[in-house]
Amino acid sequence: MSEQHSKARHRRSRTALAVGVPLALTASGVLAYGTDFGLLGSGAQQQASAATAAAPAWATATADGFASVNSLGQNGTYGGRDGQIVTVRTQADLEKYATAAEPYVIVVAGTINMNPVGKEIKVQSDKTIVGSGTSGHIVGGGFFLGSGVHNVIIRNLTIRDSYQGVWNDKDHDFDAIQMDGAHHVWIDHNDLRHMADGLIDVRKDSTNVTVSWNKLSQNNKTFGIGWTENVKTDITVHHNWFRETEQRNPSTDNAAHAHLYNNFLEDAAGTGIKSSYGNYSRGKTKMILENSYFQGMNNPVTKDGTATVVQRGNVFSGTSGRNESGGTAFDPKTYYAYTLDAAANVPSLLKSGAGPRSSIGTTTAAASTKAATTLTVAKDGSGQYTTVQAAVNAVPANNASRVVIAVKPGTYRELVKVPANKPHVTIQGTGSSRKDTVIVYNNAAGTPKPGGGTYGTGGSATVAVEADDFQARNLTINNDFDEKANQNLSGHQAVALRTAADKVFLDGVIVGGDQDTLLVDTAAKDKLGRVYMRNSYVVGNVDFIFGRATAVIDRSVITLKKRWDGTSAGYVTAPSTAANRKGILIANSTVNGDVSDRSFYLGRPWHAGGDASLDPQTTVRNTTLSAAIRTTPWTDMSGFSWKDDRFAEYKNTGAGAGSASSDRPQLTDAQATGQEIADWLGDWTPTAS
């Protein structure tokens, strides 16, 4: 089809059935769903258990993007969280609860074959429809959201195979998800493929829609937005993987605000499906297109004469044909907060994170089998506690099950310590962005303590975690110690987060400071302490990821920051790893920042206390390095040579990457197989809970 296809080719029969289903995900972005999916999926008796404050996190999640905006009498999108949780395995039960007037969280725990083929269940307001692990399949049909339907979440489902054998099918309007005049809808973490018509259709002034973390594939008319003369639709499309889809990826017609970011559009070579075009802005659409990755696409970005496309930070690899931009649009941050991933990381990020997520392992002890207790924190007094520490204090000593401390948006200037006798604690921001909830303080190593002495480096931490099986999600932890104003103070190390525990999971957070931002420690030199950080940001300048823990930083952004005096010089890591232990692994990430070229080292060996028995280790692999990284990226520290310890790279890219030399060790392919994330984490599979 020509890129200049007419509006008539996009229009649909007014009498045809339609499909629409919205989904919810935690605001952190790529949240793995955890064991609660598995528990519900395996429990046939849980047909109508009441949703309470202790409900699984996915049952109470709220949307990000335009679906989070307060409008049309609906403040955000939270689906059926106020209703019962029911598990369904038949079409009759799915229809019963999806079409009910009451709110429900509906867990699809098996494959449902729609009868007749093409059936589209008419979902009503206030519903969450979610797959149990990867077992929730809707085959041969889908969902429809009609005029006025609102507050719907659809997530973690596979919706597939209504295809009737005709590629450009004009007789079978069998979509996966369609909405006509709906609002506040979230479609998240689904696998949508091989339908007779569209995978997602957002039509007839539907608005306040967010589409995130989905895999869309094997389809012709993939994702259409508009079919209206009005200019009302506000839509966010982020972190979706379009693979082997011919057209409408998406096509956006007369959208008031269309924000597309961190999507991966892939036309694989040697297949029978050839892309016609990628992102299309039509009519009076105002589109912002940011940090997306286009691989092999024909006509990757197109616009007509009346539409707007503002492009920022996109990557085009092997593309051909039209790649257009023009006009002025809008600033998405005036509507909601969001954080961009680097475009170069998008393919790997989405290949591992898009689509339905299974239960990825179990946590230790009874925390994995008992419902979590939720404690709420709000500065304005609307929660159970007004400080985070007060909620931590309320956790029973030696608690056997998960306690979630849900922190409402705000800035909490306080010190937080989770002691060793309070395991299985999650601190989670409840805002639409990790920037909405901030825990901050300003102690430094040399700051005087009220009782005498100084805090020291470890004691300066804004948040200190000494309890095993700790998780932090969707928040910011900062140390805002002002070095410039405290030049007379000895000891400028100022830790934002200190972990001294095992099985610490940091998911979708920002950890910010200057010197010694993130201290990954262990309870003792002979104790194992594992930390897994993903989809997060670490900000600093000197030794700002340091310590003796076995720590993985995966799919994250490491942001280099200038010193207090405006100069650029620093060190990313300072491991103090014990011999025969794994140290710091940075994988699938990006290292960048507004600093001078060739001014930062990747690391140096910290032999804490002059301990020559230590064997510090940092490996940086499959990571994009900016030009800020020195051509000789490792250096000595306190008389210890980095060449006597374990520092290496593997298949890094970007202006700061370099080839193997005596000053720049590179792992061989064989060595790299023993330095994977799983080698660091051992028998622990981090599970969001």
XYZ file of C-alpha atoms in Angstrom:
689
model
C 0.000 0.000 0.000
C 1.243 3.496 -0.749
C 2.298 5.650 2.192
C -0.237 8.187 0.965
C -3.163 5.842 1.457
C -6.479 7.564 1.822
C -8.430 8.052 5.018
C -11.095 5.806 3.553
C -8.673 2.899 3.631
C -8.432 3.393 7.413
C -12.126 3.609 8.128
C -14.031 0.671 9.503
C -17.602 -0.511 9.068
C -19.846 1.034 11.688
C -21.685 -2.256 12.105
C -18.619 -4.417 12.623
C -17.744 -5.910 15.946
C -14.741 -4.405 17.714
C -12.232 -5.289 20.350
C -10.774 -3.443 23.291
C -8.858 -4.433 26.395
C -6.669 -2.370 28.769
C -3.912 -3.566 31.096
C -1.940 -2.349 34.100
C 1.684 -2.505 35.107
C 3.570 -1.006 38.016
C 4.802 2.468 37.289
C 8.420 1.393 37.309
C 8.369 0.191 33.766
C 9.595 -3.366 33.268
C 8.296 -4.908 36.426
C 8.501 -8.685 36.472
C 5.215 -9.979 37.738
C 6.458 -12.378 40.370
C 5.003 -15.322 42.188
C 1.523 -13.948 42.744
C 0.624 -14.800 39.151
C 1.638 -18.372 39.709
C -0.265 -18.628 42.966
C -3.483 -17.397 41.425
C -3.013 -19.488 38.313
C -2.609 -22.698 40.281
C -5.344 -22.074 42.805
C -8.597 -23.313 41.290
C -10.384 -22.540 44.512
C -9.600 -18.823 44.263
C -12.653 -18.057 42.167
C -13.796 -14.947 43.983
C -11.397 -13.913 46.716
C -11.938 -10.342 47.862
C -9.303 -7.793 46.861
C -7.916 -6.190 49.997
C -4.982 -4.006 50.938
C -2.925 -7.201 50.815
C -3.858 -7.972 47.202
C -1.031 -8.786 44.778
C 0.777 -5.761 43.402
C -0.586 -6.281 39.886
C -4.151 -6.064 41.208
C -3.591 -2.565 42.563
C -1.248 -1.174 39.916
C -2.009 2.120 38.194
C -1.175 3.378 34.721
C 1.493 5.762 33.527
C 1.416 8.095 30.511
C -1.806 9.730 29.352
C -3.826 6.980 31.048
C -2.623 8.433 34.363
C -3.917 11.953 33.695
C -6.892 13.273 35.657
C -9.595 14.125 33.115
C -13.179 13.347 32.097
C -14.035 12.694 35.740
C -11.510 9.846 35.993
C -8.335 10.312 38.037
C -5.892 7.846 36.498
C -6.397 4.239 35.451
C -6.447 1.529 38.115
C -8.882 -0.985 36.672
C -10.726 -3.319 38.990
C -8.559 -2.913 42.068
C -11.583 -2.011 44.236
C -13.451 -5.191 43.320
C -13.076 -8.916 43.761
C -10.285 -11.022 42.268
C -11.752 -13.874 40.209
C -10.034 -16.596 38.205
C -11.582 -17.685 34.894
C -10.879 -20.549 32.512
C -13.915 -20.434 30.219
C -15.399 -17.941 27.789
C -18.646 -17.900 29.761
C -16.902 -16.878 32.983
C -14.724 -14.312 31.226
C -17.810 -12.719 29.667
C -19.733 -12.859 32.941
C -17.195 -10.783 34.850
C -15.901 -8.560 32.012
C -19.421 -7.376 31.152
C -20.560 -6.898 34.758
C -21.326 -3.472 36.154
C -19.169 -4.049 39.245
C -15.351 -3.700 39.348
C -13.371 -6.946 39.026
C -9.804 -8.137 38.709
C -10.190 -11.037 36.258
C -7.341 -13.550 36.107
C -7.276 -15.626 32.912
C -5.694 -18.931 33.917
C -5.708 -20.925 30.673
C -6.481 -20.900 26.959
C -9.942 -19.651 25.988
C -11.011 -20.402 22.408
C -13.603 -17.842 21.360
C -16.867 -19.092 19.894
C -17.799 -17.931 17.381
C -14.432 -16.998 15.901
C -14.130 -13.223 15.961
C -16.140 -12.833 19.159
C -15.253 -9.591 20.928
C -16.237 -9.418 24.571
C -17.776 -6.051 25.463
C -15.747 -5.026 28.477
C -17.383 -2.629 30.915
C -15.755 0.008 33.123
C -13.555 -0.641 36.163
C -11.974 -3.899 35.070
C -8.511 -5.413 35.186
C -8.091 -8.439 32.897
C -4.763 -10.146 33.471
C -3.135 -13.403 32.423
C -1.863 -15.846 35.024
C 1.810 -16.119 34.196
C 2.089 -16.905 30.493
C -0.923 -19.228 30.512
C -3.611 -16.641 29.717
C -4.470 -16.969 26.004
C -7.458 -15.600 24.115
C -7.623 -17.423 20.773
C -9.752 -16.370 17.800
C -11.261 -13.252 19.316
C -10.668 -10.313 21.606
C -12.172 -7.369 23.451
C -14.257 -4.290 22.658
C -14.594 -1.125 24.759
C -17.548 0.996 23.744
C -18.457 4.635 24.190
C -18.002 5.870 27.753
C -16.263 2.716 29.003
C -13.386 3.776 31.207
C -10.818 2.672 33.768
C -9.870 -0.612 32.096
C -6.551 -2.441 32.343
C -5.511 -5.396 30.143
C -2.130 -6.999 30.759
C -0.053 -10.132 30.506
C -2.320 -11.842 27.969
C -1.668 -13.494 24.632
C -4.443 -12.574 22.159
C -3.983 -14.346 18.852
C -5.093 -16.194 15.755
C -8.345 -14.838 14.406
C -6.640 -14.711 10.977
C -8.914 -16.047 8.254
C -6.365 -16.627 5.493
C -6.685 -13.259 3.733
C -3.810 -10.838 4.388
C -5.622 -7.585 3.583
C -8.907 -8.876 4.984
C -11.862 -6.522 4.497
C -14.584 -8.991 5.437
C -13.566 -10.025 8.957
C -13.233 -7.196 11.468
C -11.649 -9.462 14.081
C -9.366 -7.351 16.256
C -7.450 -8.156 19.411
C -8.371 -4.936 21.237
C -10.658 -2.197 19.940
C -12.099 0.833 21.633
C -14.733 3.217 20.282
C -15.104 6.281 22.491
C -13.510 4.740 25.594
C -11.169 6.573 27.930
C -8.564 5.798 30.572
C -7.375 2.476 29.200
C -4.033 0.745 29.811
C -2.837 -2.052 27.497
C 0.337 -3.531 28.926
C 2.691 -6.525 28.569
C 0.613 -8.487 26.064
C 1.499 -10.645 23.079
C -0.847 -9.606 20.244
C -0.511 -11.406 16.917
C -1.980 -12.918 13.778
C -5.442 -11.377 13.785
C -7.817 -10.948 10.850
C -7.762 -7.177 11.237
C -6.071 -4.896 13.784
C -4.120 -5.790 16.884
C -5.079 -2.525 18.599
C -7.610 0.022 17.315
C -8.102 3.240 19.281
C -11.076 4.847 17.511
C -13.781 7.476 17.687
C -12.340 9.949 20.188
C -11.029 7.323 22.615
C -8.549 9.115 24.841
C -6.261 8.880 27.861
C -4.805 5.646 26.570
C -1.405 4.125 27.366
C -0.004 1.173 25.402
C 3.204 -0.202 26.953
C 5.529 -3.198 26.903
C 3.536 -5.199 24.333
C 4.800 -7.467 21.575
C 2.891 -6.935 18.315
C 3.715 -9.296 15.450
C 2.637 -11.282 12.380
C 0.019 -8.811 11.269
C -0.936 -6.467 8.475
C -3.021 -3.590 9.882
C -1.379 -3.466 13.269
C -2.259 -0.442 15.388
C -4.602 2.322 14.241
C -5.413 5.499 16.145
C -8.142 7.927 15.137
C -10.957 7.397 12.615
C -12.489 10.691 13.621
C -12.709 14.262 12.391
C -12.301 15.487 15.956
C -8.921 16.141 17.564
C -9.372 14.681 21.035
C -7.232 11.584 21.487
C -4.372 11.743 23.994
C -2.230 8.597 23.794
C 1.117 7.309 25.060
C 2.815 4.423 23.234
C 6.043 3.282 24.870
C 8.284 0.219 25.088
C 6.448 -1.844 22.473
C 8.104 -4.305 20.091
C 6.636 -4.254 16.580
C 8.025 -7.227 14.655
C 6.951 -8.400 11.214
C 4.021 -5.999 10.932
C 3.284 -4.407 7.570
C 1.503 -1.141 8.323
C -0.032 1.060 11.065
C 2.873 0.805 13.484
C 0.976 2.895 14.555
C -0.900 5.136 12.133
C -2.165 8.128 14.080
C -5.037 10.216 12.693
C -6.158 13.515 14.258
C -4.666 12.817 17.685
C -4.421 15.855 19.921
C -1.316 14.497 21.679
C 0.530 11.355 20.594
C 3.659 10.556 22.620
C 5.684 7.634 21.232
C 8.937 6.659 22.920
C 11.313 3.733 23.395
C 9.546 1.531 20.850
C 11.368 -1.056 18.690
C 10.149 -1.432 15.097
C 11.799 -4.412 13.407
C 11.428 -5.658 9.844
C 13.465 -8.873 9.820
C 15.198 -9.755 6.559
C 14.243 -12.858 4.626
C 10.634 -13.187 5.777
C 7.383 -12.996 3.865
C 6.235 -9.828 5.630
C 7.622 -6.524 4.391
C 6.950 -3.257 6.166
C 5.027 -0.609 4.258
C 5.702 2.121 6.787
C 6.434 2.598 10.466
C 5.127 5.506 12.547
C 2.641 7.652 10.602
C 1.315 11.059 11.709
C -1.829 12.104 9.830
C -4.403 14.895 9.812
C -3.992 17.288 12.711
C -1.939 14.880 14.830
C 0.742 16.346 17.048
C 3.324 13.600 17.616
C 6.434 13.465 19.791
C 8.692 10.547 18.795
C 11.609 9.883 21.144
C 14.416 7.359 21.632
C 12.877 4.637 19.475
C 14.812 2.110 17.406
C 13.936 1.331 13.780
C 15.547 -1.786 12.282
C 15.185 -2.507 8.553
C 11.908 -0.584 8.247
C 10.699 0.914 4.979
C 9.502 4.512 5.381
C 10.186 4.443 9.123
C 8.597 7.842 9.936
C 6.068 9.538 7.681
C 3.730 12.505 7.983
C 1.201 14.189 5.759
C 1.118 17.899 5.024
C -1.068 18.890 7.990
C 0.418 16.732 10.750
C 3.338 17.284 13.116
C 6.229 14.975 14.036
C 8.965 16.122 16.402
C 11.800 13.570 16.506
C 14.401 13.291 19.271
C 17.087 10.672 19.856
C 15.834 7.930 17.527
C 18.097 5.299 15.948
C 17.637 4.112 12.340
C 19.482 0.966 11.275
C 19.128 -0.429 7.765
C 16.017 1.647 7.064
C 15.024 3.136 3.707
C 12.494 5.559 2.261
C 10.723 8.359 4.068
C 12.005 9.570 7.415
C 10.229 12.831 8.104
C 9.704 15.399 10.812
C 8.370 18.904 11.027
C 6.249 21.335 12.963
C 5.937 21.994 16.666
C 4.097 19.719 19.033
C 3.918 19.700 22.850
C 5.918 18.839 25.950
C 4.722 15.503 27.406
C 6.159 16.434 30.804
C 3.482 19.085 31.211
C 1.024 16.172 31.435
C 2.993 13.435 33.236
C 6.495 12.451 34.295
C 8.430 9.816 32.384
C 11.995 8.584 31.999
C 13.593 7.696 28.662
C 15.776 4.660 28.097
C 18.673 5.077 25.690
C 17.586 4.251 22.146
C 20.607 1.986 21.639
C 19.398 -0.220 24.484
C 15.825 -0.542 23.257
C 16.170 -3.753 21.183
C 17.724 -5.776 23.994
C 15.426 -4.190 26.549
C 12.285 -5.141 24.669
C 13.430 -8.556 23.504
C 13.762 -9.506 27.159
C 10.957 -7.406 28.619
C 8.050 -7.057 26.181
C 5.062 -9.375 26.235
C 3.603 -11.553 28.993
C 5.824 -12.363 31.940
C 5.835 -15.654 33.776
C 6.496 -16.164 37.454
C 10.298 -15.877 37.399
C 11.295 -17.874 40.425
C 10.406 -17.767 44.080
C 11.543 -15.707 46.988
C 12.814 -17.249 50.175
C 10.876 -18.501 53.154
C 7.198 -17.888 53.672
C 7.394 -14.535 51.918
C 6.751 -16.336 48.646
C 3.598 -18.122 49.759
C 1.778 -15.643 51.952
C -0.066 -12.537 50.885
C 1.854 -9.344 51.486
C 0.892 -6.833 54.131
C 0.727 -3.271 52.818
C 1.597 -0.215 54.911
C 0.938 3.199 53.374
C 3.020 6.341 53.803
C 1.845 9.845 52.870
C 3.252 13.221 53.866
C -0.220 14.735 53.938
C -1.523 12.302 56.537
C -3.726 10.340 54.153
C -1.742 7.148 54.795
C -1.075 5.097 57.899
C 2.288 6.831 58.442
C 3.799 10.173 57.482
C 7.429 8.970 57.255
C 8.996 5.951 55.627
C 10.967 5.118 58.760
C 7.789 5.002 60.815
C 6.434 2.349 58.464
C 9.699 0.372 58.706
C 9.467 0.577 62.486
C 5.977 -0.937 62.287
C 7.231 -4.076 60.533
C 7.314 -6.896 63.106
C 10.752 -8.177 64.031
C 11.692 -11.381 62.193
C 8.624 -11.094 59.952
C 8.123 -14.230 57.880
C 6.172 -12.724 54.981
C 6.409 -9.805 52.599
C 5.592 -6.294 53.838
C 5.076 -3.664 51.134
C 5.591 -0.075 52.217
C 3.614 1.903 49.631
C 4.885 5.492 49.603
C 2.687 8.143 48.032
C 4.266 10.874 45.870
C 6.227 13.519 47.713
C 9.704 14.389 48.976
C 10.585 12.654 52.231
C 13.616 14.298 53.832
C 14.614 11.650 56.312
C 17.036 8.850 57.067
C 15.708 5.341 56.553
C 17.204 2.147 57.957
C 15.835 -1.349 57.411
C 17.500 -3.436 60.147
C 18.678 -7.002 59.683
C 15.785 -8.457 61.690
C 13.167 -7.130 59.214
C 13.538 -9.144 55.990
C 11.078 -9.342 53.065
C 10.413 -5.584 52.951
C 9.494 -3.743 49.740
C 9.546 0.060 49.599
C 7.560 1.136 46.554
C 6.581 4.538 45.245
C 2.976 4.735 44.115
C 3.333 7.611 41.641
C 3.281 7.339 37.870
C 7.045 7.922 37.740
C 10.059 6.982 39.847
C 10.657 10.730 40.167
C 7.367 11.277 41.996
C 8.512 9.702 45.270
C 11.865 10.922 46.628
C 13.706 9.925 49.813
C 16.576 12.338 50.393
C 19.030 13.485 53.052
C 22.402 15.278 53.106
C 24.820 13.572 55.493
C 28.440 13.083 54.416
C 31.258 11.028 55.881
C 32.587 14.101 57.679
C 29.231 15.405 58.938
C 29.310 15.685 62.756
C 26.965 13.301 64.582
C 24.748 14.693 67.318
C 26.433 12.495 69.942
C 29.943 13.228 68.791
C 32.167 11.956 66.026
C 31.233 11.827 62.355
C 29.036 9.549 60.298
C 31.747 7.971 58.182
C 31.112 6.792 54.634
C 28.762 3.890 55.404
C 26.918 5.853 58.051
C 26.171 8.732 55.684
C 23.587 6.739 53.721
C 20.157 8.242 53.184
C 18.715 4.722 53.009
C 20.524 1.814 54.671
C 19.381 -1.750 54.040
C 20.664 -4.494 56.323
C 17.785 -6.950 55.828
C 17.792 -9.820 53.337
C 15.214 -10.101 50.536
C 14.720 -6.341 50.327
C 13.168 -4.659 47.298
C 12.855 -1.028 46.196
C 10.721 0.013 43.266
C 9.533 3.139 41.444
C 11.201 5.787 43.588
C 14.261 8.004 43.900
C 16.864 7.804 46.663
C 19.208 10.797 46.807
C 21.988 12.253 48.891
C 22.067 15.996 48.194
C 25.102 16.876 50.332
C 26.462 20.192 49.027
C 30.201 19.758 48.526
C 30.731 23.326 47.365
C 29.173 24.779 50.503
C 31.126 22.415 52.774
C 34.707 22.692 51.577
C 35.899 23.043 55.156
C 34.440 19.635 55.995
C 36.759 16.620 55.841
C 35.113 13.626 54.180
C 32.841 14.371 51.238
C 31.736 10.808 50.606
C 27.941 10.961 50.718
C 26.060 7.703 50.178
C 22.497 7.691 48.882
C 21.833 3.948 49.255
C 23.819 1.394 51.234
C 22.963 -2.291 51.016
C 24.535 -4.783 53.410
C 22.328 -7.804 52.822
C 21.663 -10.683 50.438
C 19.027 -10.797 47.689
C 18.485 -7.061 47.289
C 16.342 -6.226 44.246
C 16.345 -2.625 42.974
C 13.761 -2.283 40.216
C 12.990 0.956 38.384
C 14.701 3.339 40.804
C 16.969 6.367 40.641
C 19.933 6.483 43.041
C 21.589 9.891 42.914
C 24.503 11.706 44.509
C 28.079 12.780 43.829
C 30.858 10.824 45.521
C 30.085 7.254 46.712
C 26.435 7.262 45.642
C 25.660 3.514 45.770
C 27.433 1.343 48.329
C 26.829 -2.348 47.661
C 28.177 -3.926 50.810
C 27.796 -7.215 52.662
C 26.955 -7.896 56.299
C 30.525 -9.114 56.851
C 33.585 -9.906 54.748
C 32.773 -13.626 54.768
C 29.068 -13.103 54.021
C 27.500 -13.301 50.577
C 25.587 -10.223 49.534
C 23.855 -10.195 46.136
C 22.266 -7.115 44.580
C 20.326 -7.011 41.320
C 19.437 -3.609 39.854
C 17.464 -3.297 36.621
C 15.775 -0.557 34.596
C 17.273 2.026 36.911
C 19.535 5.070 37.012
C 22.686 5.633 39.084
C 24.101 9.159 39.136
C 27.491 10.274 40.492
C 31.122 11.140 39.846
C 33.685 9.503 42.154
C 33.602 5.769 42.977
C 29.857 6.063 42.870
C 29.186 2.333 42.521
C 31.404 0.644 45.072
C 31.702 -2.079 47.675
C 32.283 -5.796 48.172
C 28.862 -7.176 47.215
C 28.156 -9.405 44.236
C 26.196 -6.801 42.303
C 24.545 -6.719 38.866
C 23.429 -3.526 37.140
C 21.290 -4.618 34.204
C 19.453 -2.619 31.535
C 20.133 0.609 33.382
C 21.649 4.037 32.807
C 24.776 5.151 34.632
C 24.878 8.934 34.482
C 28.235 10.690 34.888
C 28.108 13.993 36.735
C 30.534 16.898 36.960
C 32.330 17.649 40.221
C 31.225 20.422 42.557
C 33.642 22.871 40.897
C 32.396 22.144 37.373
C 35.310 19.921 36.366
C 34.918 16.508 34.744
C 36.889 13.702 36.328
C 35.824 10.556 38.054
C 35.510 6.820 38.481
C 32.386 4.751 37.929
C 33.189 1.715 40.069
C 35.424 0.897 43.016
C 34.935 -2.789 43.850
C 36.399 -4.312 47.010
C 35.515 -7.895 46.177
C 36.711 -10.779 48.326
C 38.796 -13.445 46.597
C 36.733 -16.191 44.916
C 33.632 -13.980 44.844
C 31.949 -12.146 42.012
C 32.206 -8.365 42.120
C 30.360 -5.743 40.062
C 28.785 -6.616 36.700
C 27.376 -3.900 34.428
C 25.421 -5.448 31.565
C 23.107 -4.303 28.772
C 23.298 -0.737 30.021
C 24.379 2.771 29.026
C 27.101 4.962 30.536
C 26.736 8.631 29.626
C 26.370 12.140 31.033
C 27.046 15.804 30.464
C 30.793 15.650 31.148
C 33.951 16.138 29.103
C 35.192 13.516 26.696
C 37.735 10.996 28.012
C 37.395 12.217 31.604
C 36.018 9.170 33.477
C 37.468 5.784 34.329
C 35.230 2.724 34.420
C 36.831 1.700 37.682
C 39.685 1.214 40.069
C 40.479 -1.421 42.747
C 39.479 -0.566 46.300
C 41.490 -2.643 48.738
C 39.559 -1.436 51.770
C 41.851 -0.883 54.722
C 44.844 -1.872 52.599
C 43.676 -5.507 52.549
C 45.880 -7.218 49.962
C 43.807 -10.423 50.154
C 40.948 -8.777 48.279
C 40.510 -9.379 44.549
C 38.365 -6.516 43.219
C 36.295 -7.235 40.098
C 34.330 -5.146 37.614
C 33.077 -6.481 34.301
C 31.323 -4.169 31.837
C 29.660 -6.013 28.949
C 27.179 -5.405 26.134
C 26.950 -1.788 27.268
C 26.971 1.513 25.375
C 29.813 3.775 26.518
C 29.830 7.481 25.717
C 32.953 9.405 24.733
C 33.330 10.400 28.388
C 35.076 7.071 29.060
C 38.859 7.152 28.885
C 40.661 5.141 26.233
C 42.484 3.406 29.109
C 39.394 2.866 31.277
C 40.955 1.304 34.403
C 43.391 2.849 36.868
C 45.260 2.113 40.097
C 44.136 3.043 43.603
C 46.054 3.587 46.849
C 49.129 1.713 45.663
C 47.236 -1.278 44.259
C 47.475 -1.959 40.524
C 44.301 -2.693 38.659
C 46.226 -5.207 36.560
C 46.610 -7.436 39.625
C 42.830 -7.637 40.014
C 39.880 -8.460 37.736
C 38.781 -5.769 35.310
C 37.451 -6.545 31.842
C 35.015 -5.620 29.071
C 33.038 -7.590 26.507
C 31.338 -6.366 23.336
C 30.722 -2.813 24.485
C 29.670 -0.223 21.919
C 29.583 3.546 21.550
C 32.194 6.275 21.255
C 33.797 5.227 24.520
C 34.320 1.597 23.564
C 37.688 0.307 22.395
C 39.516 -2.718 21.100
C 41.520 -5.168 23.185
C 44.956 -4.173 24.456
C 47.103 -4.641 27.538
C 45.442 -1.507 28.919
C 41.960 -2.610 27.911
C 41.315 -6.325 28.603
C 38.454 -7.915 26.685
C 36.829 -11.232 27.562
C 36.934 -13.967 24.978
C 33.617 -15.512 23.957
C 34.468 -18.540 26.087
C 35.270 -16.382 29.115
C 32.102 -14.368 28.623
C 29.937 -17.483 28.971
C 31.120 -17.674 32.582
C 30.379 -14.025 33.277
C 26.651 -13.896 32.658
C 24.082 -12.416 35.022
C 23.089 -15.914 36.153
C 26.683 -16.572 37.232
C 26.480 -13.572 39.540
C 23.088 -14.406 41.028
C 23.559 -18.154 41.443
C 20.480 -19.883 42.857
C 18.583 -16.607 43.235
C 16.122 -15.451 40.582
C 14.901 -11.948 41.504
C 11.111 -11.862 41.638
C 9.073 -8.699 42.000
C 6.804 -8.802 45.026
